[in-house]
XYZ file of C-alpha atoms in Angstrom:
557
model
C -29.062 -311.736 -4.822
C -26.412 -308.887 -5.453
C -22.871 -310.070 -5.487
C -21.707 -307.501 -3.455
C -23.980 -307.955 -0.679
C -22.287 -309.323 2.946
C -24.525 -312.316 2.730
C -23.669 -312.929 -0.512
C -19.990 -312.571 0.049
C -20.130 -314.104 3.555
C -21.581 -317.534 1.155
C -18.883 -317.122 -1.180
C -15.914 -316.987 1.049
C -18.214 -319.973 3.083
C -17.940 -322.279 0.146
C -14.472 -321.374 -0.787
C -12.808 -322.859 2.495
C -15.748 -325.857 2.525
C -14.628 -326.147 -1.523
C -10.918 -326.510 -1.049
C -10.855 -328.403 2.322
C -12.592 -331.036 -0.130
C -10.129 -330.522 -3.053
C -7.710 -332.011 -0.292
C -9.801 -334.335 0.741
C -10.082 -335.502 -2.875
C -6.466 -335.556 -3.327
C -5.405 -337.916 -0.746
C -8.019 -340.384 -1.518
C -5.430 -343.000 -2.264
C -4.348 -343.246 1.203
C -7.238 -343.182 2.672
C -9.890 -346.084 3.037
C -13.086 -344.865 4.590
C -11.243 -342.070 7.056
C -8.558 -344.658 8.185
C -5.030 -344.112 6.652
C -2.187 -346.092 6.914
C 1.131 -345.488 8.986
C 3.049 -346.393 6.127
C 1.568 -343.853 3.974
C 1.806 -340.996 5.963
C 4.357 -338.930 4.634
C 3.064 -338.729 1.019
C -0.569 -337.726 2.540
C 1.088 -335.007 4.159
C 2.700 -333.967 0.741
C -0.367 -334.189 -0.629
C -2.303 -332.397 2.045
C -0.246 -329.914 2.893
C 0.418 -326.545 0.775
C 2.990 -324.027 1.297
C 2.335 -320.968 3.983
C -0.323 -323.106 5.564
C -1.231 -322.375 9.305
C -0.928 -326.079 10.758
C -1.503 -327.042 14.586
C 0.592 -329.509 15.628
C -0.010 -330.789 19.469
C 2.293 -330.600 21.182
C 0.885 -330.768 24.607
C 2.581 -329.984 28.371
C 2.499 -334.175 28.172
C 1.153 -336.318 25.241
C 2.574 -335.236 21.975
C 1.730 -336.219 18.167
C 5.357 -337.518 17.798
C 4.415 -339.742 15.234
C 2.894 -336.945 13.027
C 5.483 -334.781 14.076
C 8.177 -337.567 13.376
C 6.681 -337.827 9.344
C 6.133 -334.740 8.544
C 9.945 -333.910 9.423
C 10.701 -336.741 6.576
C 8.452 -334.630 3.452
C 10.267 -333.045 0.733
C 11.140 -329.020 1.472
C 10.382 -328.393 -2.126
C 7.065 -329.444 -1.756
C 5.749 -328.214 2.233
C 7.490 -325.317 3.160
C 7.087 -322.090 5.257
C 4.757 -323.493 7.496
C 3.463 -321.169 9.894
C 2.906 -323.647 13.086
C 0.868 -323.550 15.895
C 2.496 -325.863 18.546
C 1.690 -325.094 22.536
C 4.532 -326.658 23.763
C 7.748 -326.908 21.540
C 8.660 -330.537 23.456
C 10.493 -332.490 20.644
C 13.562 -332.470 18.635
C 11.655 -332.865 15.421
C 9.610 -329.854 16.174
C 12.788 -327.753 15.464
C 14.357 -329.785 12.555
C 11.171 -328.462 10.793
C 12.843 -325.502 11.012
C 16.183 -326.292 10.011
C 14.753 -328.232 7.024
C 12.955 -325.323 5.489
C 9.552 -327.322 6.212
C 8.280 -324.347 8.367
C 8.974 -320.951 8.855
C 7.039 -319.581 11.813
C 6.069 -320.317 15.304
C 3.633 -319.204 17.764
C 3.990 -321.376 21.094
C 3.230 -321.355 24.781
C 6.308 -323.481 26.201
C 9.440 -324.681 24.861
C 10.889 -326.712 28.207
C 13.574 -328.795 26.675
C 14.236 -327.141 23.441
C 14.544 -323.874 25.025
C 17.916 -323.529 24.304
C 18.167 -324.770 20.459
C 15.111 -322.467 19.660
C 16.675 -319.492 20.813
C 19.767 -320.247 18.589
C 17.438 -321.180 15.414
C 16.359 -317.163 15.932
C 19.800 -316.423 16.473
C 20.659 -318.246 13.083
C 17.569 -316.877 11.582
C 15.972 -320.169 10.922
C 12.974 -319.151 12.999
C 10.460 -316.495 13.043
C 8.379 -316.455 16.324
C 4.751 -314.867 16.056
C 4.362 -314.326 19.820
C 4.702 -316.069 23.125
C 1.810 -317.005 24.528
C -0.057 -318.408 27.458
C -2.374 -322.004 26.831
C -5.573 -320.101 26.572
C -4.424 -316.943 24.930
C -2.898 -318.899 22.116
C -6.684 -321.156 22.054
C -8.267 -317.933 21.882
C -6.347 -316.902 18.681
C -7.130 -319.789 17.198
C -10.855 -319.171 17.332
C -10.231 -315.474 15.779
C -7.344 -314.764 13.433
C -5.000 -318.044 14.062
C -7.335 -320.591 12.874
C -5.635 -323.610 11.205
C -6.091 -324.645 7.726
C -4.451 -328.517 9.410
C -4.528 -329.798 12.888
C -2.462 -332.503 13.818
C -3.627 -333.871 17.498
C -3.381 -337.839 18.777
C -5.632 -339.608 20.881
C -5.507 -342.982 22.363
C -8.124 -345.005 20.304
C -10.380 -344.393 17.359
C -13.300 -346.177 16.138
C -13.716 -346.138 12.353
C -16.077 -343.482 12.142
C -13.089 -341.498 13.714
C -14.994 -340.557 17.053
C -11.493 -340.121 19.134
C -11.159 -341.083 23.152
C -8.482 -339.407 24.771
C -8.896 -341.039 27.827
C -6.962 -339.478 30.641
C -4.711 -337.257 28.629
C -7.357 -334.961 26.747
C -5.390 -332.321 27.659
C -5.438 -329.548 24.515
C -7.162 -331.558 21.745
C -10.987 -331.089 22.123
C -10.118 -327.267 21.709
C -7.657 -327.335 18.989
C -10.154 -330.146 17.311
C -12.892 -327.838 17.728
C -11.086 -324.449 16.012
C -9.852 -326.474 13.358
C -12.935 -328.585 12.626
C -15.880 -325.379 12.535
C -13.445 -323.625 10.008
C -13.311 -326.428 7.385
C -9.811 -327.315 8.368
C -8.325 -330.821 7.967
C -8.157 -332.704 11.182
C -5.978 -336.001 11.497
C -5.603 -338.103 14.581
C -3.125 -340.335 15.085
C -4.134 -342.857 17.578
C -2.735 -345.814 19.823
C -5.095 -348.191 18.096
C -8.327 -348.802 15.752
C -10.880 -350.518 18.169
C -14.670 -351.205 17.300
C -16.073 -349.692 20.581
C -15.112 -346.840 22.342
C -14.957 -346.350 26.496
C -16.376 -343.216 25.676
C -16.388 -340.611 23.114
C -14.160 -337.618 24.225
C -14.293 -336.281 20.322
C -16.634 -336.810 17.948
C -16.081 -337.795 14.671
C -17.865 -335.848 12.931
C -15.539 -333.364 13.902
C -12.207 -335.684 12.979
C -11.776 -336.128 8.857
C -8.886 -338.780 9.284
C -7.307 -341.154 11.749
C -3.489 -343.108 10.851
C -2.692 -345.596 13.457
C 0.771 -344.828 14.999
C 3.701 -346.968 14.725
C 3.899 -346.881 18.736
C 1.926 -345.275 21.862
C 2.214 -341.602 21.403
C 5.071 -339.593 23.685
C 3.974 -339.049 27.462
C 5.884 -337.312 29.729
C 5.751 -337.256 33.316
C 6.515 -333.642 33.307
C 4.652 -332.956 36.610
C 6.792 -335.763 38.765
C 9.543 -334.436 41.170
C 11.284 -336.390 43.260
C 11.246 -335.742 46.800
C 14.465 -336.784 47.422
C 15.658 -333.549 45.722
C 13.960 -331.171 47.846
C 16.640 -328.843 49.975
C 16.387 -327.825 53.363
C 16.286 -324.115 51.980
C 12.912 -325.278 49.982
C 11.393 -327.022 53.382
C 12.142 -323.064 54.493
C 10.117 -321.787 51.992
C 7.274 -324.138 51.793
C 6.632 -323.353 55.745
C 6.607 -320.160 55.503
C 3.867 -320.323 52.519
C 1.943 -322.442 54.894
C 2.224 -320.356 57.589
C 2.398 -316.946 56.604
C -0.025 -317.248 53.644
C -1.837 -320.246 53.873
C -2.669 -320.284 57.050
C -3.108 -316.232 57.517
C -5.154 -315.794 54.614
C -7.288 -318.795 54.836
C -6.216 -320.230 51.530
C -8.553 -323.175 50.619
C -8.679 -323.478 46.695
C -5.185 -322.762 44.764
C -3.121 -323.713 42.076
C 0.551 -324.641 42.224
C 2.924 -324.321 39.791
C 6.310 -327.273 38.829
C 8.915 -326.807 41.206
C 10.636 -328.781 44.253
C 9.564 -325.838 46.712
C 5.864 -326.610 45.907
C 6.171 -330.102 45.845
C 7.865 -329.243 49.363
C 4.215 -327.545 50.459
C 2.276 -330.141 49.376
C 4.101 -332.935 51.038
C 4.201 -330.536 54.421
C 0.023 -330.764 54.738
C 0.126 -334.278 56.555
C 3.325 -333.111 58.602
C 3.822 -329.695 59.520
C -0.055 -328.686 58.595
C -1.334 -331.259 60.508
C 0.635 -329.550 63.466
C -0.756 -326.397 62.811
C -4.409 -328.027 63.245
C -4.926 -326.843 59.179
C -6.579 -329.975 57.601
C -10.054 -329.062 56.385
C -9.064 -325.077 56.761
C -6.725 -324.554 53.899
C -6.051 -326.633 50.575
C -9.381 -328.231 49.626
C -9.983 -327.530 45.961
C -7.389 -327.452 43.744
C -6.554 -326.794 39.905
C -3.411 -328.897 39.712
C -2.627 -332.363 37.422
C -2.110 -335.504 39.512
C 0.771 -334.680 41.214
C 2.553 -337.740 42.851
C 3.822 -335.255 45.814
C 0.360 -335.053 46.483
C -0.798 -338.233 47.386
C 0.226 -338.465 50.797
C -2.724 -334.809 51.357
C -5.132 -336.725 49.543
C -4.197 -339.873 51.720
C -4.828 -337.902 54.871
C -7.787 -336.681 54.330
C -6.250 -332.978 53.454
C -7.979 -332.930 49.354
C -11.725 -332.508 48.827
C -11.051 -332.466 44.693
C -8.378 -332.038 41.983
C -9.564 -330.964 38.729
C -6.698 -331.348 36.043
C -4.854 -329.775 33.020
C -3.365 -333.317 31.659
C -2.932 -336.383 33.068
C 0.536 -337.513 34.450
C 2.042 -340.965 33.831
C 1.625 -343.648 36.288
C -0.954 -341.818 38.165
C -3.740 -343.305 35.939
C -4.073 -346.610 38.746
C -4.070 -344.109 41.547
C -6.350 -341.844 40.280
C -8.975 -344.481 39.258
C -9.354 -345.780 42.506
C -9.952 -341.979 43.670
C -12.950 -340.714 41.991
C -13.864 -338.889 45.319
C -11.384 -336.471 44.787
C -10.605 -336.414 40.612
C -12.921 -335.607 37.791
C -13.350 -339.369 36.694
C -15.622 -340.430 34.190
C -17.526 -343.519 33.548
C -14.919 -345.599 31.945
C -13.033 -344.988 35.215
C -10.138 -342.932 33.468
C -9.442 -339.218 34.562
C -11.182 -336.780 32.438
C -8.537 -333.581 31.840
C -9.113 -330.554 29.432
C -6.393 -328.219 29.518
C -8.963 -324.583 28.581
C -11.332 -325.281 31.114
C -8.354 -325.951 33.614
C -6.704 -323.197 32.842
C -9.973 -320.819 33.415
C -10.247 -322.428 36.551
C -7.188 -321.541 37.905
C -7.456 -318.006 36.286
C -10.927 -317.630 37.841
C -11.632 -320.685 40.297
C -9.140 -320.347 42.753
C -8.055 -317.889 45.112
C -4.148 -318.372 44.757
C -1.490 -319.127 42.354
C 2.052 -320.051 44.018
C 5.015 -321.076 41.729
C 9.291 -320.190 40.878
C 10.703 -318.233 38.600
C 13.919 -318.217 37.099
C 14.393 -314.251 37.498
C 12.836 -311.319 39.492
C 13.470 -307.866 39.162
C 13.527 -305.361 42.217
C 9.750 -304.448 40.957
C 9.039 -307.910 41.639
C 8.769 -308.220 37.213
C 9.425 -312.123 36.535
C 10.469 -314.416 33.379
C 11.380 -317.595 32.358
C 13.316 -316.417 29.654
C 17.050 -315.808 30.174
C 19.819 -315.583 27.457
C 20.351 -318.272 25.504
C 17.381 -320.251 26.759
C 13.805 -319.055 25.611
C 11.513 -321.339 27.642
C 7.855 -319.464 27.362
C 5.292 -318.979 29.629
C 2.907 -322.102 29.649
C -0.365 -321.347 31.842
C 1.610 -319.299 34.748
C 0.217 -316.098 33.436
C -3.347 -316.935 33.226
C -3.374 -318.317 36.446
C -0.283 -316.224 37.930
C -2.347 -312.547 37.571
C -5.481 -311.136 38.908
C -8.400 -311.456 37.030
C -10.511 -308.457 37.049
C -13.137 -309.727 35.779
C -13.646 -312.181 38.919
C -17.343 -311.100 40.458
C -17.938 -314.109 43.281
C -16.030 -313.601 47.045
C -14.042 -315.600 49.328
C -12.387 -315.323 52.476
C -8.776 -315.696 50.723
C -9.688 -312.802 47.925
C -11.564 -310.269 50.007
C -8.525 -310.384 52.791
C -6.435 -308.593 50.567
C -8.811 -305.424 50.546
C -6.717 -302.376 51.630
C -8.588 -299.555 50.558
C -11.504 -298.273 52.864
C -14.025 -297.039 50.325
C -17.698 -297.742 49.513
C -16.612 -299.776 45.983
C -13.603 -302.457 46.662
C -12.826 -304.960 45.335
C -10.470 -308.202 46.759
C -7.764 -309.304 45.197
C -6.341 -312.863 43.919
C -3.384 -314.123 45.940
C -0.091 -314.256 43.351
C 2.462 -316.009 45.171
C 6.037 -316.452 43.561
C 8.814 -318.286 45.162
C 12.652 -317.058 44.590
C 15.533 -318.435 45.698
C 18.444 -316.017 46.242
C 20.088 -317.993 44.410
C 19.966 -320.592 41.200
C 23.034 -322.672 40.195
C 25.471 -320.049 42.050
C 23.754 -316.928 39.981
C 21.384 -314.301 41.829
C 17.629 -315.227 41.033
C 17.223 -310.765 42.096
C 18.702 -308.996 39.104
C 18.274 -305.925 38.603
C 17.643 -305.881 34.799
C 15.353 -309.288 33.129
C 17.362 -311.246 30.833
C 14.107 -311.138 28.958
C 14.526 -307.408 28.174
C 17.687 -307.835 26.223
C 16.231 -310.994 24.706
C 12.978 -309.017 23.564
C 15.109 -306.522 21.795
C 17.681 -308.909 20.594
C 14.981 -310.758 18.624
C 12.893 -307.542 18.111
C 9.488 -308.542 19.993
C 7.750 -304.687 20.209
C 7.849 -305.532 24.630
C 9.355 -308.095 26.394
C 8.673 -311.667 27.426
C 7.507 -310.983 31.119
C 6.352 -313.826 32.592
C 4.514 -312.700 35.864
C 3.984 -308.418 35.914
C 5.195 -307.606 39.398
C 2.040 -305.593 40.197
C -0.209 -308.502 39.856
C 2.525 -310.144 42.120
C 1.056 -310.054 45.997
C 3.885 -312.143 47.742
C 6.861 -313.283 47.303
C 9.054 -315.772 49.346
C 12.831 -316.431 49.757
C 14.526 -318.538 52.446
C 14.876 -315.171 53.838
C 11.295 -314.465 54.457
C 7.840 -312.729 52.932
C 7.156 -309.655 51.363
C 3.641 -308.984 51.581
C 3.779 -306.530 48.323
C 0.094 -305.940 47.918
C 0.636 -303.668 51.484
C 3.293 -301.682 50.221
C 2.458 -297.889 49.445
C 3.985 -297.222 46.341
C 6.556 -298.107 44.272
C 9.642 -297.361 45.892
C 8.107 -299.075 49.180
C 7.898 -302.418 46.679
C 11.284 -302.632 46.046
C 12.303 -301.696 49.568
C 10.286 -304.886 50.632
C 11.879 -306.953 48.272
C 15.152 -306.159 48.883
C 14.807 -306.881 52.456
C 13.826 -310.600 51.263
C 16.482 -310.956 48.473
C 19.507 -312.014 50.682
C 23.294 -311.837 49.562
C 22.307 -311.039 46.359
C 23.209 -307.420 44.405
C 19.613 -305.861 45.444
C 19.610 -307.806 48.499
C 22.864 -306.216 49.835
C 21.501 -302.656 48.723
C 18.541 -303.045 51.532
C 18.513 -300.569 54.340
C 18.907 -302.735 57.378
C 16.489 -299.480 59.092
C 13.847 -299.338 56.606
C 14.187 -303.008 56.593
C 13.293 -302.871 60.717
C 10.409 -300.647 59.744
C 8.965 -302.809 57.315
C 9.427 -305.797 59.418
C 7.295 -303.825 62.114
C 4.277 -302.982 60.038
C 4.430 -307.078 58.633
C 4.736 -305.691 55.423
C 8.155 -308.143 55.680
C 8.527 -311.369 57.941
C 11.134 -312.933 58.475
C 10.964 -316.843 59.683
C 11.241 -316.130 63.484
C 8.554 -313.233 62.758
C 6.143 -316.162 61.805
C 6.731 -318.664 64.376
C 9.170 -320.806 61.722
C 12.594 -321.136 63.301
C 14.950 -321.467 60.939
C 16.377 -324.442 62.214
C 13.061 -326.796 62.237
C 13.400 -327.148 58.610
C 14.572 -330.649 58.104
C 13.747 -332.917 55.293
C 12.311 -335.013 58.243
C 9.504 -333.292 57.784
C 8.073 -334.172 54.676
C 5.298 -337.034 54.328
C 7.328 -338.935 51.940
C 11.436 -338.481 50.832
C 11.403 -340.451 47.980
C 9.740 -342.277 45.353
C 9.456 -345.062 46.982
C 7.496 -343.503 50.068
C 5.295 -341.944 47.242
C 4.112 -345.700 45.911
C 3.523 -347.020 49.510
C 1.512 -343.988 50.262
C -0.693 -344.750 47.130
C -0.961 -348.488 48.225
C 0.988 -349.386 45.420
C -1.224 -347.946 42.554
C 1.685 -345.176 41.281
C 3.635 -346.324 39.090
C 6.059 -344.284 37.943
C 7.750 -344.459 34.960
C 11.290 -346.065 34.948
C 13.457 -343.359 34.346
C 11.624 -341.585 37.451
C 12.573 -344.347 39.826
C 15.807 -344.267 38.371
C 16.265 -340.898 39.242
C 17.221 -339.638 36.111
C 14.867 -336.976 35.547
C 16.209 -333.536 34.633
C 14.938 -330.241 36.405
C 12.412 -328.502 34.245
C-alpha cells in the first residue's frame, strides 16, 4: 500500500489514537482491577492519565454533576496536569473554577455557568481563564462529534456493574452523548458511580463504551434546579402569566411548548387548573410538553390538563411522583424516568410549537442576554429552543397562525415568547444597549453573547401588556411596539402615547383590559397551589422535596 495514500494515512492516524489511548490504559494499571478503580486512588490515576493540553469533558450537567471527579482532580499536582482545555456544559461547582486558579486548566467552552457566574467573569478579568465560546447544550454536543472531541470524559452515573455497563436511572441527562463522542474516538471514559451492584435495572450505557468506573465517596451532586416555590410568585407575575394564557395560549391554540426557569412560568403552569379551567382551555392548549418534572406542574397533570412530559434531566424529589405517572412521563421498565438532555433539546427546537421564558435584559429590538457585567451566566438550551427552526417541515395550528405573508410559498412560524419585567431588583430589564455588548468586547469574543436574537423573538410580555412583534412592519414599527409594553422604564417613557393608540388598534399591542384580563383579578388566589406544601398534597404525598426547598432557602437562578 503507498504511505501516502488517504487510506493508508486514515489507518495510521486510526492506530495512533487506538495506540496511545492504550499506552494510558497501560499506565494506570495499578489502580485499576478489572475496570473498577478505587476512590482512594483517584487522584494519582488522574496524574497518570491525564497529559498536559488535553481536551477533557467533565459533566457538569443542568443537575447531577461528577463532583467527586471534579473534587480529585482539583487535588493533582499543577506541575504534572496543566492547561487543560475543558469541556464542562454547565460550570455548577466551586471546584470547577479552582481548576483554574490552580493552573490545572486553561480553557473553557461551556453552556451555563448559574452560580459561578460571577467568579468566572472575574477569573477572565484576572486572566486566569480563556473561554472558547458560549454555547447552547446541543451546539456544544455537536462540537464534540467534529472538532471538540475529548481525549478524557469524566461523567457519573448511579450504579455500575463490573463490566462497567452504567444506569443512569432518572438523571441521564448529558452522559449517553458525551459517553458516546468520547468513547468512538478512542478517548478514556471514567464513571464515577453511586455504587458497584451485580445486576443492573437496566442498562442506560453500555460498557463497552465505559473503560473505567471508581465508586464515589458519596451520591453524586443533584440539584433541584427546576423547583420554585410558589410562594414567591408576585402579583405582577400572576399579570403576566394570564395574559400568556390568554393572549397567546389561548389565541393561537398553543398545545405543545416548552417553558423556560422562572416564577412567571411557574405562575402559567399553576394558572391551567384555575384561571384555564375558567376559560374552558383543558384539552385545547398545553398537552405535550418538553419540560423536566416541574413540581409547579403537578397540580395540570393532576387535573387532567398534561397528555405527556418528555424531559431534559430529572429533578429531585420528583422521582416518587413521576413513577406513579407513567401515563404522562417517558418511564421505563425499571419504573424510573428515562431523560436525555440532546434528544430533549431537539424536541423543543423542533417538537413544539412555542418556547416562553425571562430574560435578564432586552434591548428596544427586542435582542436578549443573560449576560450582564460582572456576571457571565451563558445560555443553557434557551437558544435552541428560544429561535425558529427553519428547517421545521411538519404543520400545526400554533405554527401556521403566524403566517402573514399572502403568497403561493409560506411558511409558519415557531411561537418565541419572552417574558420581561420592567423592572429587576429596582434596575430597568429595557436598556437600550446589552450589557453583553460591552462584555463581548471587554473579553474580546469576535460578536456578542446574545442570548435570544430579537427577530426570532414573536412576543413579548410585561405587566404592561403584549407586543405581538412578528406583525410589526419593519424595524422601527418593532421598537415602537416594544416601547409601548416597556413601562416606566428609559425606552418605555420614550413611547408615543399616539402611535402607541395606533398600535393598540391594529392588536399589534394589548394591553390587559384589551384581552379581557383586568388588571385587578390578578391575585395570588388564583394559583392551584401557594406553596410547597400545597405542591406535596397535590401529588398525594409522592414529592418530596429536598430540605433546603421546604426550608425556603433556595436562591433565584
Amino acid at each position: 500500500m503507498d504511505p501516502s495514500s488517504p487510506k493508508h494515512r486514515s489507518q495510521r492516524h486510526w492506530n495512533s489514537r487506538r495506540e496511545e489511548k492504550r499506552q494510558r490504559l497501560e499506565q494506570i494499571a495499578a489502580y485499576v482491577d478489572g475496570k473498577l478503580v478505587r476512590h482512594d486512588s483517584i487522584v494519582p490515576l488522574l496524574e497518570t492519565l491525564l497529559r498536559p493540553g488535553d481536551r477533557v469533558v467533565l459533566e457538569g450537567d443542568n443537575q447531577k454533576q461528577a463532583d467527586f471527579l471534579s473534587r480529585s482532580l482539583v487535588q493533582v499536582d499543577p506541575s504534572r496536569v496543566h492547561d487543560l482545555h475543558l469541556l464542562v456544559p454547565s460550570v455548577s461547582r466551586p471546584e470547577h473554577l479552582t481548576l483554574f486558579e490552580r493552573g490545572i486548566a486553561r480553557r473553557l467552552d461551556f453552556s451555563f455557568c448559574g452560580p459561578q457566574s460571577v467568579r468566572i467573569a472575574q477569573l477572565l478579568a484576572d486572566g486566569k481563564l480563556e473561554i472558547g465560546s458560549i454555547y447552547t447544550y446541543i451546539e456544544l454536543y455537536a462540537r464534540m462529534f467534529i472538532d471538540l472531541t475529548p481525549q478524557v470524559a469524566l461523567v457519573c452515573a448511579g450504579q455500575a456493574d463490573r463490566d462497567g455497563n452504567l444506569y443512569t436511572g432518572a438523571n441521564t441527562e448529558d452522559t449517553p452523548t458525551i459517553v458516546e463522542a468520547t468513547a468512538f474516538r478512542d478517548g478514556v471514559v471514567l464513571a464515577q458511580v453511586n455504587e458497584v451492584v451485580d445486576e443492573l435495572p437496566r442498562v442506560d450505557i453500555p460498557g463497552s463504551w465505559v473503560d473505567l468506573i471508581v465508586p464515589a465517596d458519596r451520591p453524586f451532586a443533584l440539584e433541584a434546579l427546576f423547583t420554585r416555590d410558589p410562594a414567591r410568585i408576585s402579583e405582577p407575575q400572576v399579570l403576566m402569566a394570564m395574559l400568556a394564557i390568554r393572549g397567546i395560549y389561548e389565541r393561537h391554540g398553543v398545545t405543545s411548548l416548552n417553558h423556560g426557569i422562572g416564577l412567571a412560568t411557574a405562575a402559567i403552569e399553576l394558572l391551567l387548573p384555575t384561571y384555564g379551567e375558567s376559560l374552558g382551555l383543558k384539552g385545547k392548549i398545553c398537552r405535550h410538553w418538553a419540560l423536566n418534572p416541574h413540581p409547579t406542574l403537578i397540580p395540570a397533570i393532576e387535573s387532567g390538563w398534561v397528555e405527556s412530559v418528555h424531559c431534559f434531566g430529572s429533578e429531585s424529589g420528583m422521582e416518587p411522583y413521576v413513577r406513579a405517572r407513567p401515563d404522562v412521563f417517558f418511564v421505563g421498565a425499571d419504573g424510573s424516568l428515562r431523560s436525555n438532555r440532546t434528544l430533549c433539546q431537539l424536541a423543543g427546537q423542533y417538537g413544539v410549537d412555542l418556547f416562553i421564558g425571562a430574560t435578564l435584559q432586552m434591548d428596544a429590538d427586542g435582542n436578549s442576554s443573560t449576560v450582564t457585567r460582572g456576571r457571565l451566566a451563558g445560555f443553557g438550551g434557551a437558544p435552541n429552543m428560544g429561535h425558529d427552526p427553519r428547517g421545521r417541515r411538519h404543520t400545526s395550528p400554533a405554527w401556521l397562525s403566524l403566517i402573514t405573508a399572502d403568497a403561493p410559498v409560506v411558511r409558519g412560524r415557531k411561537l418565541v415568547v419572552q417574558l420581561v419585567e420592567c423592572f429587576r431588583g429596582g434596575e430597568p430589564a429595557f436598556v437600550a444597549s446589552l450589557d453583553a455588548l460591552e462584555v463581548g468586547r471587554r473579553i474580546g469574543m469576535p460578536i456578542a453573547p446574545v442570548m435570544i436574537y430579537g427577530d426570532d423573538v414573536s412576543h413579548v410580555v410585561s405587566e404592561e401588556g403584549i407586543a405581538y412583534l412578528y406583525r410589526t412592519a419593519g424595524g422601527e414599527e418593532r421598537r415602537a411596539a416594544l416601547a409601548a409594553i416597556a413601562g416606566a422604564t428609559p425606552i418605555g417613557r420614550a413611547a408615543d402615547p399616539r402611535r402607541t393608540a395606533s398600535l393598540r388598534a391594529r392588536g399589534i399591542v394589548a394591553w390587559p383590559e384589551d384581552l379581557g384580563v383586568p388588571r385587578g383579578s390578578a391575585q395570588r388566589s388564583l394559583l392551584a397551589a401557594r406553596s410547597i406544601d400545597e405542591l406535596i398534597d397535590w401529588s398525594g404525598g409522592l414529592y418530596q422535596p429536598p430540605h433546603h426547598v421546604r426550608r425556603g432557602a433556595r436562591p433565584e437562578r
